[in-house]
Coordinates of C-alpha atoms in Angstrom, one line a residue:
X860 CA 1.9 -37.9 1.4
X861 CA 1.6 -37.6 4.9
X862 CA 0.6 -34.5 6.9
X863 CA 3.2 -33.3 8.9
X864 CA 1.8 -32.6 12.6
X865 CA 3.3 -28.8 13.8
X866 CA 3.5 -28.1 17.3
X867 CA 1.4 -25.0 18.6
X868 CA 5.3 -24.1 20.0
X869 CA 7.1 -24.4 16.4
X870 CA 3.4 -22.6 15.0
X871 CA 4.2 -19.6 17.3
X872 CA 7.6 -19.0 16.5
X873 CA 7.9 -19.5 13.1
X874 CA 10.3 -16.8 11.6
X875 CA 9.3 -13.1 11.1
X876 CA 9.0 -11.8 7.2
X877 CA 11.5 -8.6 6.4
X878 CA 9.7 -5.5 6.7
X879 CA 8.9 -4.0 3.2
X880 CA 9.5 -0.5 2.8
X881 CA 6.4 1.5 2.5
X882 CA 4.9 3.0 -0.5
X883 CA 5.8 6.3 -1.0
X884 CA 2.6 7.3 -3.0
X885 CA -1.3 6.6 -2.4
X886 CA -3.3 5.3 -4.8
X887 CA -4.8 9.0 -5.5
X888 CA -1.2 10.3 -5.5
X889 CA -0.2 7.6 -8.1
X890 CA -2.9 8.6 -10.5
X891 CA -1.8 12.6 -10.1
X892 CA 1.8 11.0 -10.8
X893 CA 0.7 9.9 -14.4
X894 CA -1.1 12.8 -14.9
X895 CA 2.0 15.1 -14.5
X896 CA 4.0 12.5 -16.7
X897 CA 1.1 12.1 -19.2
X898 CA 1.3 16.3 -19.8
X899 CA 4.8 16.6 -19.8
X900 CA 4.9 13.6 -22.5
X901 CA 2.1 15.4 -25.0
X902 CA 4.4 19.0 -24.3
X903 CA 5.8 20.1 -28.0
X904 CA 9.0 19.2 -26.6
X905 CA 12.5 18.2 -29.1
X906 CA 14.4 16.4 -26.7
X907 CA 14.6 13.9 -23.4
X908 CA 16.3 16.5 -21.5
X909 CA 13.8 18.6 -22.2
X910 CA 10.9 16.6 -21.1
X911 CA 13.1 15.5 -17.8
X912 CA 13.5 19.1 -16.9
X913 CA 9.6 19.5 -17.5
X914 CA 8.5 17.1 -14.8
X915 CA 10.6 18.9 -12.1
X916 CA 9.7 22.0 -13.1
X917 CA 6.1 21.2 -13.8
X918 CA 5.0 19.6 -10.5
X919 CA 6.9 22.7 -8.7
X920 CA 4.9 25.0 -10.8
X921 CA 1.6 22.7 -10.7
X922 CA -0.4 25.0 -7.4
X923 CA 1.2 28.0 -8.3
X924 CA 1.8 28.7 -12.0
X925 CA 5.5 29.0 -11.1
X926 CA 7.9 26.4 -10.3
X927 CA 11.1 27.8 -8.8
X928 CA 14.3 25.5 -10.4
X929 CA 17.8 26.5 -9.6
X930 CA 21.8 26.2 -11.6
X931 CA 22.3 23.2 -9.3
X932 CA 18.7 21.9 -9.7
X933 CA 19.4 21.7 -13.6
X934 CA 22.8 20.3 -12.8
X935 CA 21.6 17.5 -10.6
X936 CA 19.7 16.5 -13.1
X937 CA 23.0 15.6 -15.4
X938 CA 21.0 16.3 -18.9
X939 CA 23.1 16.2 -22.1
X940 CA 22.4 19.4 -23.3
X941 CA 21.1 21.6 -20.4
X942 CA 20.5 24.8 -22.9
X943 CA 19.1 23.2 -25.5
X944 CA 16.2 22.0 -23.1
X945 CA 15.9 25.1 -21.5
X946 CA 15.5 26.6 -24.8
X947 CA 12.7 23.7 -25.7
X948 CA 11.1 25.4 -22.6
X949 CA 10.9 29.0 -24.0
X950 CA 9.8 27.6 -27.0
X951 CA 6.4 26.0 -25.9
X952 CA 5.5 28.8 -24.2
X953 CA 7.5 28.6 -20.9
X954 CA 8.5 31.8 -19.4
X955 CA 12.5 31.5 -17.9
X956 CA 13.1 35.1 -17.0
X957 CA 16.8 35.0 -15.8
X958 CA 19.6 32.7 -16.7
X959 CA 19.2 29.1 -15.5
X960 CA 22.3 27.2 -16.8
X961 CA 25.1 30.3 -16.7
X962 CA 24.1 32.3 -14.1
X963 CA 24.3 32.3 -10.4
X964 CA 23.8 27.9 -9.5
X965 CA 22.9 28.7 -6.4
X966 CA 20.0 31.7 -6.9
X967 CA 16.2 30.1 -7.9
X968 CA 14.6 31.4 -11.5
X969 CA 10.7 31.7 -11.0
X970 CA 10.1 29.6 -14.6
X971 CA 6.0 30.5 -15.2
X972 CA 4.4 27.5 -17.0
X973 CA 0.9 29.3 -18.4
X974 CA -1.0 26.1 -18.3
X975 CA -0.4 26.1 -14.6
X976 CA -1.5 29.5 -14.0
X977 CA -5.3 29.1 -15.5
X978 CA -8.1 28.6 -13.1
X979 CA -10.4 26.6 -15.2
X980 CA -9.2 23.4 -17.2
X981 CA -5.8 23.4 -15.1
X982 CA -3.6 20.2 -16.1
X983 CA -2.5 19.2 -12.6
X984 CA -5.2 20.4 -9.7
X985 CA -3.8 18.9 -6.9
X986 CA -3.9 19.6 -3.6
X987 CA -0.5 20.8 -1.4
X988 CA -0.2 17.5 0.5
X989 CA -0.1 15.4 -3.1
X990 CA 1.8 18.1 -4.7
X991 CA 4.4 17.6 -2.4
X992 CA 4.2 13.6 -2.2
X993 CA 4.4 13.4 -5.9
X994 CA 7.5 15.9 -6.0
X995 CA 9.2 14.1 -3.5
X996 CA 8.7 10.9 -5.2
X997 CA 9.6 11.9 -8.5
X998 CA 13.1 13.1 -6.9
X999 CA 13.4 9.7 -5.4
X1000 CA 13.0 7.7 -8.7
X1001 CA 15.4 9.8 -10.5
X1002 CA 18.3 9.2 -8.0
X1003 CA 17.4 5.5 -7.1
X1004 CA 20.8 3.7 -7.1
X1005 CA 20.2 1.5 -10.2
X1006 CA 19.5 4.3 -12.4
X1007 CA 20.9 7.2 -10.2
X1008 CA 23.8 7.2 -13.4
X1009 CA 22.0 6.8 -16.1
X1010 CA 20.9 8.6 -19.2
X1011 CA 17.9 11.3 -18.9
X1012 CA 16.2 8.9 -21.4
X1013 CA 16.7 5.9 -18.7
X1014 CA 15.6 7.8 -16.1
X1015 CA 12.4 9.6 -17.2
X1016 CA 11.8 5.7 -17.9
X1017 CA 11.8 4.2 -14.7
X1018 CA 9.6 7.3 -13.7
X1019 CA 7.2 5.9 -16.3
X1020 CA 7.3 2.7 -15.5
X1021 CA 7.2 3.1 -11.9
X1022 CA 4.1 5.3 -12.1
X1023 CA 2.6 2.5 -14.2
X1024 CA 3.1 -0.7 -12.1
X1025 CA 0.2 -1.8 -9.3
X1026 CA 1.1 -2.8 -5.9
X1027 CA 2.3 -6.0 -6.5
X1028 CA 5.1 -4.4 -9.0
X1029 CA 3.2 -5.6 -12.1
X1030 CA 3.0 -3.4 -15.4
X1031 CA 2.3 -2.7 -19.0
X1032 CA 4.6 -0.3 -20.8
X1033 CA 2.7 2.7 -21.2
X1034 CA 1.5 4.1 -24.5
X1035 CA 2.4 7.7 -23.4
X1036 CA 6.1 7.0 -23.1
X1037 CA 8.2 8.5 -25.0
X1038 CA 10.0 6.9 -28.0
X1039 CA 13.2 8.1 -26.7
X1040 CA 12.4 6.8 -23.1
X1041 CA 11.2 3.2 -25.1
X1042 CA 14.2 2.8 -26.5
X1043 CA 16.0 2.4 -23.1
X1044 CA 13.7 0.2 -21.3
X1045 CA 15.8 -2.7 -22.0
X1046 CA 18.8 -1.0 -19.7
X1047 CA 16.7 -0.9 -16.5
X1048 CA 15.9 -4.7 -16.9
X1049 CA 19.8 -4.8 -17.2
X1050 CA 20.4 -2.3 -14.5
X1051 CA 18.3 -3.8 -11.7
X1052 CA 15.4 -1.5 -11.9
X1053 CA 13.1 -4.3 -13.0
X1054 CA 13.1 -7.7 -12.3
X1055 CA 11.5 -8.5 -15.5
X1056 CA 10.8 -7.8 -19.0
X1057 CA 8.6 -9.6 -22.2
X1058 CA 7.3 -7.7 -24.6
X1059 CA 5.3 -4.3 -22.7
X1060 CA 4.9 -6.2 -19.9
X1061 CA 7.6 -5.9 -16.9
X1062 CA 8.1 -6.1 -13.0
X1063 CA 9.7 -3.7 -11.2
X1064 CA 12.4 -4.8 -8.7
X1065 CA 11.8 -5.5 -4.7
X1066 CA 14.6 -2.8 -4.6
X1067 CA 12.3 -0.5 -6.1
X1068 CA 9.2 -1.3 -4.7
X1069 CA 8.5 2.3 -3.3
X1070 CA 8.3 3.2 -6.3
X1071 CA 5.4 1.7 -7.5
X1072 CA 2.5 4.2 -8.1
X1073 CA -0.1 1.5 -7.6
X1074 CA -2.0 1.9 -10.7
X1075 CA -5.2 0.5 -11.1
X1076 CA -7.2 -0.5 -14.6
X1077 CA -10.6 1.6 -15.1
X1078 CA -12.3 -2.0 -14.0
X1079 CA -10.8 -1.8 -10.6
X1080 CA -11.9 1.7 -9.7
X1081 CA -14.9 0.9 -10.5
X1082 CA -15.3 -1.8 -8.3
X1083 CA -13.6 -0.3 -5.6
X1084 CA -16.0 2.5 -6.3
X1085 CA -18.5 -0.3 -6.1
X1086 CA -17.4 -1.8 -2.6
X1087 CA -17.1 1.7 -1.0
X1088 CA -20.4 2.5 -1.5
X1089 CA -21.8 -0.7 -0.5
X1090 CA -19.8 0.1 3.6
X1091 CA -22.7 0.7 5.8
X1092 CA -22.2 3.9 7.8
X1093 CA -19.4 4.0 10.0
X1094 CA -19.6 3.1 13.4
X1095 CA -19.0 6.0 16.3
X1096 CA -15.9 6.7 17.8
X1097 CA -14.6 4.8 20.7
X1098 CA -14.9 7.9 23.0
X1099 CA -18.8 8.8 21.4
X1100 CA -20.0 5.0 23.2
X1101 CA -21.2 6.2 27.2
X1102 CA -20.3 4.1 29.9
X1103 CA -24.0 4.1 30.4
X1104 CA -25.1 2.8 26.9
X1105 CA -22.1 0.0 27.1
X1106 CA -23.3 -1.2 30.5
X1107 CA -27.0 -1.4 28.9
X1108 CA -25.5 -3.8 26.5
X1109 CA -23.8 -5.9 29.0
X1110 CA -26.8 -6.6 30.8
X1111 CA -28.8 -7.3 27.5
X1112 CA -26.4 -10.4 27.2
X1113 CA -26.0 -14.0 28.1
X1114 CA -23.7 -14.9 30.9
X1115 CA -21.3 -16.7 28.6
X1116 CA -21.2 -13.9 26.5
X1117 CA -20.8 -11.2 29.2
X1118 CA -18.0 -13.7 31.1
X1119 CA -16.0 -13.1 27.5
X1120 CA -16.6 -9.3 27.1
X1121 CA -15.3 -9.0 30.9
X1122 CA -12.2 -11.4 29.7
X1123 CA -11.6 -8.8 27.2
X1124 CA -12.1 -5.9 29.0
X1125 CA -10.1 -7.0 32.1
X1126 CA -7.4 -8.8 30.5
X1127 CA -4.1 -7.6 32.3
X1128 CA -2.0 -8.0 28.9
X1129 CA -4.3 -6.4 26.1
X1130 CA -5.1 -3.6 28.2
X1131 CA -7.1 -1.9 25.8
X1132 CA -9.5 0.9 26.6
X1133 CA -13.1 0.4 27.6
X1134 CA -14.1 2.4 24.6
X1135 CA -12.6 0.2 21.8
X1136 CA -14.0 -2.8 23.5
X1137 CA -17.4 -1.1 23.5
X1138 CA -17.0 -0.5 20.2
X1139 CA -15.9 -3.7 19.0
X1140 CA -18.6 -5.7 20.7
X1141 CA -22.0 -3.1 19.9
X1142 CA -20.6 -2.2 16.5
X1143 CA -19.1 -5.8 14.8
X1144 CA -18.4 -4.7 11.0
X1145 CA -20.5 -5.6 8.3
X1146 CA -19.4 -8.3 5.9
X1147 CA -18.5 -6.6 2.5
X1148 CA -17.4 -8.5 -0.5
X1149 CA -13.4 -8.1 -1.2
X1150 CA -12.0 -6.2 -3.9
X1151 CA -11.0 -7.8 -7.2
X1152 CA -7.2 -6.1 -6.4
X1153 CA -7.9 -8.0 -2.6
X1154 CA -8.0 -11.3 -3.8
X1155 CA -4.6 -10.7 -6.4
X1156 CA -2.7 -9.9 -3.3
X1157 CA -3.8 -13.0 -1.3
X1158 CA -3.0 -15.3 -4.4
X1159 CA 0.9 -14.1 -4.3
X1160 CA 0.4 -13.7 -0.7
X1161 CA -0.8 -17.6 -0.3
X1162 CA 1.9 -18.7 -2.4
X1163 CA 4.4 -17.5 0.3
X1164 CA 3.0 -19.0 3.1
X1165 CA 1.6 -22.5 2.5
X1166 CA 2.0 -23.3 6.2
X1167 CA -0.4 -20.3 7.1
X1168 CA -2.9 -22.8 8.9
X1169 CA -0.8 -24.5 11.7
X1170 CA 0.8 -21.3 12.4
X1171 CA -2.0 -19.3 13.2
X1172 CA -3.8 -22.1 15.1
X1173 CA -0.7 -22.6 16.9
X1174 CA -0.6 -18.9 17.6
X1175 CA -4.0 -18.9 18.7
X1176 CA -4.0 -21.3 21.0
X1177 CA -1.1 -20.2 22.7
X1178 CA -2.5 -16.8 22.9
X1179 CA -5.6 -18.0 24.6
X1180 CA -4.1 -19.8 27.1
X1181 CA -2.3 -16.9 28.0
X1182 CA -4.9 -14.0 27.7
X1183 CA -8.1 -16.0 28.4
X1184 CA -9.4 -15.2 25.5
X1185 CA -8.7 -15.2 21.8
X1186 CA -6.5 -13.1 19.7
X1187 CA -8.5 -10.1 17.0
X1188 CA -7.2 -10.0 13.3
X1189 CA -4.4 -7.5 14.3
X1190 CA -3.2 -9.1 16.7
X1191 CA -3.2 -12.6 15.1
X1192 CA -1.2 -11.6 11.5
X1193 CA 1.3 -8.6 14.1
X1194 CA 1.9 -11.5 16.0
X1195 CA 2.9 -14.1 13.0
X1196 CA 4.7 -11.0 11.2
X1197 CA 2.7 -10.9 8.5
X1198 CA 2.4 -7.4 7.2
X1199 CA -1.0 -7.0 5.6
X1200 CA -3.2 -4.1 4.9
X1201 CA -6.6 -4.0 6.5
X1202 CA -8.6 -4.9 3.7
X1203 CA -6.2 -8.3 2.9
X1204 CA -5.7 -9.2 6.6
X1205 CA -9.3 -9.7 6.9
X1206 CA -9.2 -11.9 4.0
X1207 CA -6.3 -13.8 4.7
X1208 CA -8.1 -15.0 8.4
X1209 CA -11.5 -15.6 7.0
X1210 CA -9.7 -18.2 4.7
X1211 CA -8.0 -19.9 7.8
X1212 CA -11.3 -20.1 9.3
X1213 CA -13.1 -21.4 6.1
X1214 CA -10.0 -23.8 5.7
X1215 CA -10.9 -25.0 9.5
X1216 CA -7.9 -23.9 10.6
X1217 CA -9.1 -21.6 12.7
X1218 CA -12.6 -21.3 13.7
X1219 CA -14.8 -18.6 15.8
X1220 CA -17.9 -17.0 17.1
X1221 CA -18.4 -14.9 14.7
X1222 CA -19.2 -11.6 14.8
X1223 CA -18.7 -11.7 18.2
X1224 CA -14.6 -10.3 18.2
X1225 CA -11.7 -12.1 20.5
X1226 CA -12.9 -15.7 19.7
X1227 CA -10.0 -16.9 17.3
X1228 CA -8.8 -20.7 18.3
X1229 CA -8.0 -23.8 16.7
X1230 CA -10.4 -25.5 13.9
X1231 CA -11.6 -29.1 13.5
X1232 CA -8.4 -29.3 10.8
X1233 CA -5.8 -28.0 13.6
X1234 CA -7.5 -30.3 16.4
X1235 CA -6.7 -32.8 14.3
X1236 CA -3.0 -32.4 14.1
X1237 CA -2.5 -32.0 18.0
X1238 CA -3.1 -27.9 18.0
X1239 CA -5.9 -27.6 20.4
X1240 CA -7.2 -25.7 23.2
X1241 CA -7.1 -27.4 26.6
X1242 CA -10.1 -30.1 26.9
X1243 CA -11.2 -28.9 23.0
X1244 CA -9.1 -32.5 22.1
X1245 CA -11.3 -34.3 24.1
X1246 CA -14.5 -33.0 23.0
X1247 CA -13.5 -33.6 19.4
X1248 CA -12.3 -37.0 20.4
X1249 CA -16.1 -37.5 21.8

C-alpha cells in the first residue's frame, strides 16, 4: 500500500485532542484511598449503610480522632436505614454523643472513632493535604451523575472500584469489597459508571476518569522505586547558574554550537529566561530507563495516533523556520495537543526519533527537525532535501 505523503502544513494543523479532566488523586493519595476503604470494609459492621456512613465519617476523623458529621451530612447520604447504621456505629466502638438522625440537621455531632485517636499503629496516618484530597474525592464519587441515585450498596461500589483502577481506567474487582457492594457491580456497568465488565475485571468510564485512584501492582512500585533511585542528582535551579559560570561555558564551545545556544537565547518568540537556557544546555538530563506503567501508556497512546510521525516532523519544520531553531519536548507535543505527562512525553519523541521521523543532536536541547523517513515524504528543512538527495 502506498505511503501517503503529508504536507508539513496539513502536519501542523492537524486537529487538537479534547482536554481530559485531571485526576483528582496522586498516586500516594490513591493508595491512602484504599486504605481508608480497606478499614472501613474489615469494621464489624451489619449493614451497607453502615459501612457508607463509615468512610465519611472515618476520613473526617482520620488526623483528629473525631470526625464531625451533621443531620444533613447523614441525609445526603440517602441510606436506607440511617439509625440502624448509626447504631452499627456505637456498636463497634464508635462514640456518637448527641443525636445524629433526630436532632438538630443542621448542628455537627463530634463522632470519636478510638482507632483514630491512638498515636502508635493508627489506621489512616495521613497528612492534612491528602486527608483533605481523599475527602474531597470520596464526596465526588458518591454524587457522580451515573450513580448520584443509586443504592448505598452501588455507590460504596464505584468508590471501590474507582480506588482500584490504574490510570488508564483498568481494574480487578477487589477482594476487600464487600459482598453486599459485589452484588451491585453489575448496575454500574449498566449505569454508565464503567465502560466494561468480564468476570473481576472492568474499565471504568471516560466520564469517570477522575476517578481513578491510579493503583499500581506491588511490581510497579518496585520498579518505580527502582527508576527513582537510579535519577542522578538533580540539576540546580535556573536562578543558582551565574551569568559568569554560563558565559564560561559559552566560550568552552564550538562556533556552531555557540551560534545555536545564542539562537536559543535570543529568539524573539521563545523568549525564555537566560537561566533556563543555562540550565538546559550545562545540565542535559541523564537518560533513565522508562517505567514498566510508561511504556502501558504509550501502547494505548500509539494506538491513537498512528500518524504521530508526519505530524511532528511537519511541526518541526515549520517551527524551525520560524524560530531558527528547533522546537524542545514541550513545546513539540503543547504544540500538536498532545497532553502527555513528563515521563511519557519523553517517550513518545524518543520513538519519533528512533522511527526517523524526527531526528536531533542529542543531548544538545532545541535541535528537533525532520528524519531521513520525513525527508523522504517531502517534510524537510530548507536545503536538508537536497543534501539527502546528494
Amino acid at each position: 500500500m502506498p505511503k501517503t505523503v503529508i504536507s508539513q502544513e496539513t502536519a501542523a494543523s492537524s486537529p487538537v485532542e479534547p482536554t481530559l479532566p485531571p485526576f483528582l488523586l496522586t498516586n500516594r493519595q490513591g493508595e491512602a484511598a484504599r486504605a481508608l476503604l480497606s478499614y472501613v470494609a474489615e469494621l464489624p459492621l451489619t449493614s451497607v449503610d453502615a459501612q457508607f456512613l463509615a468512610v465519611v465519617v472515618a476520613i473526617r476523623a482520620a488526623r483528629g480522632g473525631v470526625g464531625n458529621v451533621t443531620g444533613t451530612d447523614v441525609r445526603s447520604l440517602r441510606l436506607e436505614d440511617p439509625r440502624r447504621a448509626v447504631a452499627d456505629l456505637e456498636a463497634a466502638g464508635w462514640e456518637v454523643p448527641g443525636p445524629l438522625v433526630d436532632g438538630d440537621q443542621d448542628v455537627p455531632v463530634g463522632i470519636r472513632v478510638p482507632d483514630m485517636s491512638r498515636e502508635a499503629g493508627h489506621p489512616l496516618p495521613l497528612g492534612k493535604g491528602t486527608r483533605s484530597r481523599v475527602s474531597g474525592w470520596a464526596l465526588r464519587a458518591r454524587i457522580a451523575k451515573p450513580v448520584k441515585k443509586a443504592s448505598p450498596a452501588t455507590r460504596l461500589a464505584a468508590l471501590f472500584l474507582a480506588a482500584h483502577s490504574t490510570s488508564e481506567l483498568h481494574g480487578r474487582i477487589p477482594g476487600g469489597l464487600p459482598e453486599a457492594c459485589r452484588a451491585a457491580v453489575p448496575e454500574l456497568a449498566v449505569k454508565g459508571f464503567l465502560a466494561e465488565l468480564s468476570g473481576d475485571a472492568y474499565r471504568l468510564d471516560p466520564v469517570v476518569r477522575h476517578l481513578a485512584g491510579r493503583f499500581r501492582t506491588p511490581e510497579e512500585i518496585a520498579e518505580e522505586a527502582r527508576v527513582e533511585a537510579s535519577r542522578p542528582p538533580a540539576a540546580p535551579d535556573p536562578e543558582q547558574i551565574t551569568p559568569a559560570a554560563w558565559d564560561a561555558w559559552k566560550s568552552g564551545t564550538s562556533p556552531a554550537l555557540r551560534r545555536h545556544v545564542e539562537a536559543v537565547e535570543q529568539c524573539p518568540l521563545c523568549r525564555f529566561s537566560t537561566g533556563r537556557v543555562a540550565k538546559a544546555f550545562m545540565y542535559p538530563p541523564a537518560d533513565i530507563p522508562a517505567a514498566r506503567s510508561v511504556l502501558t501508556a504509550y501502547d494505548a497512546w500509539e494506538d491513537g495516533h498512528p500518524d504521530r510521525g508526519p505530524q511532528a516532523a511537519g511541526f518541526a519544520a515549520t517551527f524551525r523556520a520560524e524560530h531558527g531553531h528547533g522546537p524542545s519536548y514541550g513545546q513539540l507535543c503543547k504544540g500538536l495537543g498532545w497532553k502527555l505527562s513528563r515521563s511519557l512525553r519523553g517517550f513518545v519523541v524518543h520513538r519519533i526519533v528512533a522511527e526517523d521521523w524526527l531526528t536531533d543532536t542529542s543531548p544538545v536541547p532545541w535541535t528537533l527537525r525532520p528524519g531521513r523517513v520525513a525527508q523522504a515524504h517531502g517534510i524537510a528543512l530548507p536545503g536538508q532535501a537536497a543534501r539527502s538527495t546528494r
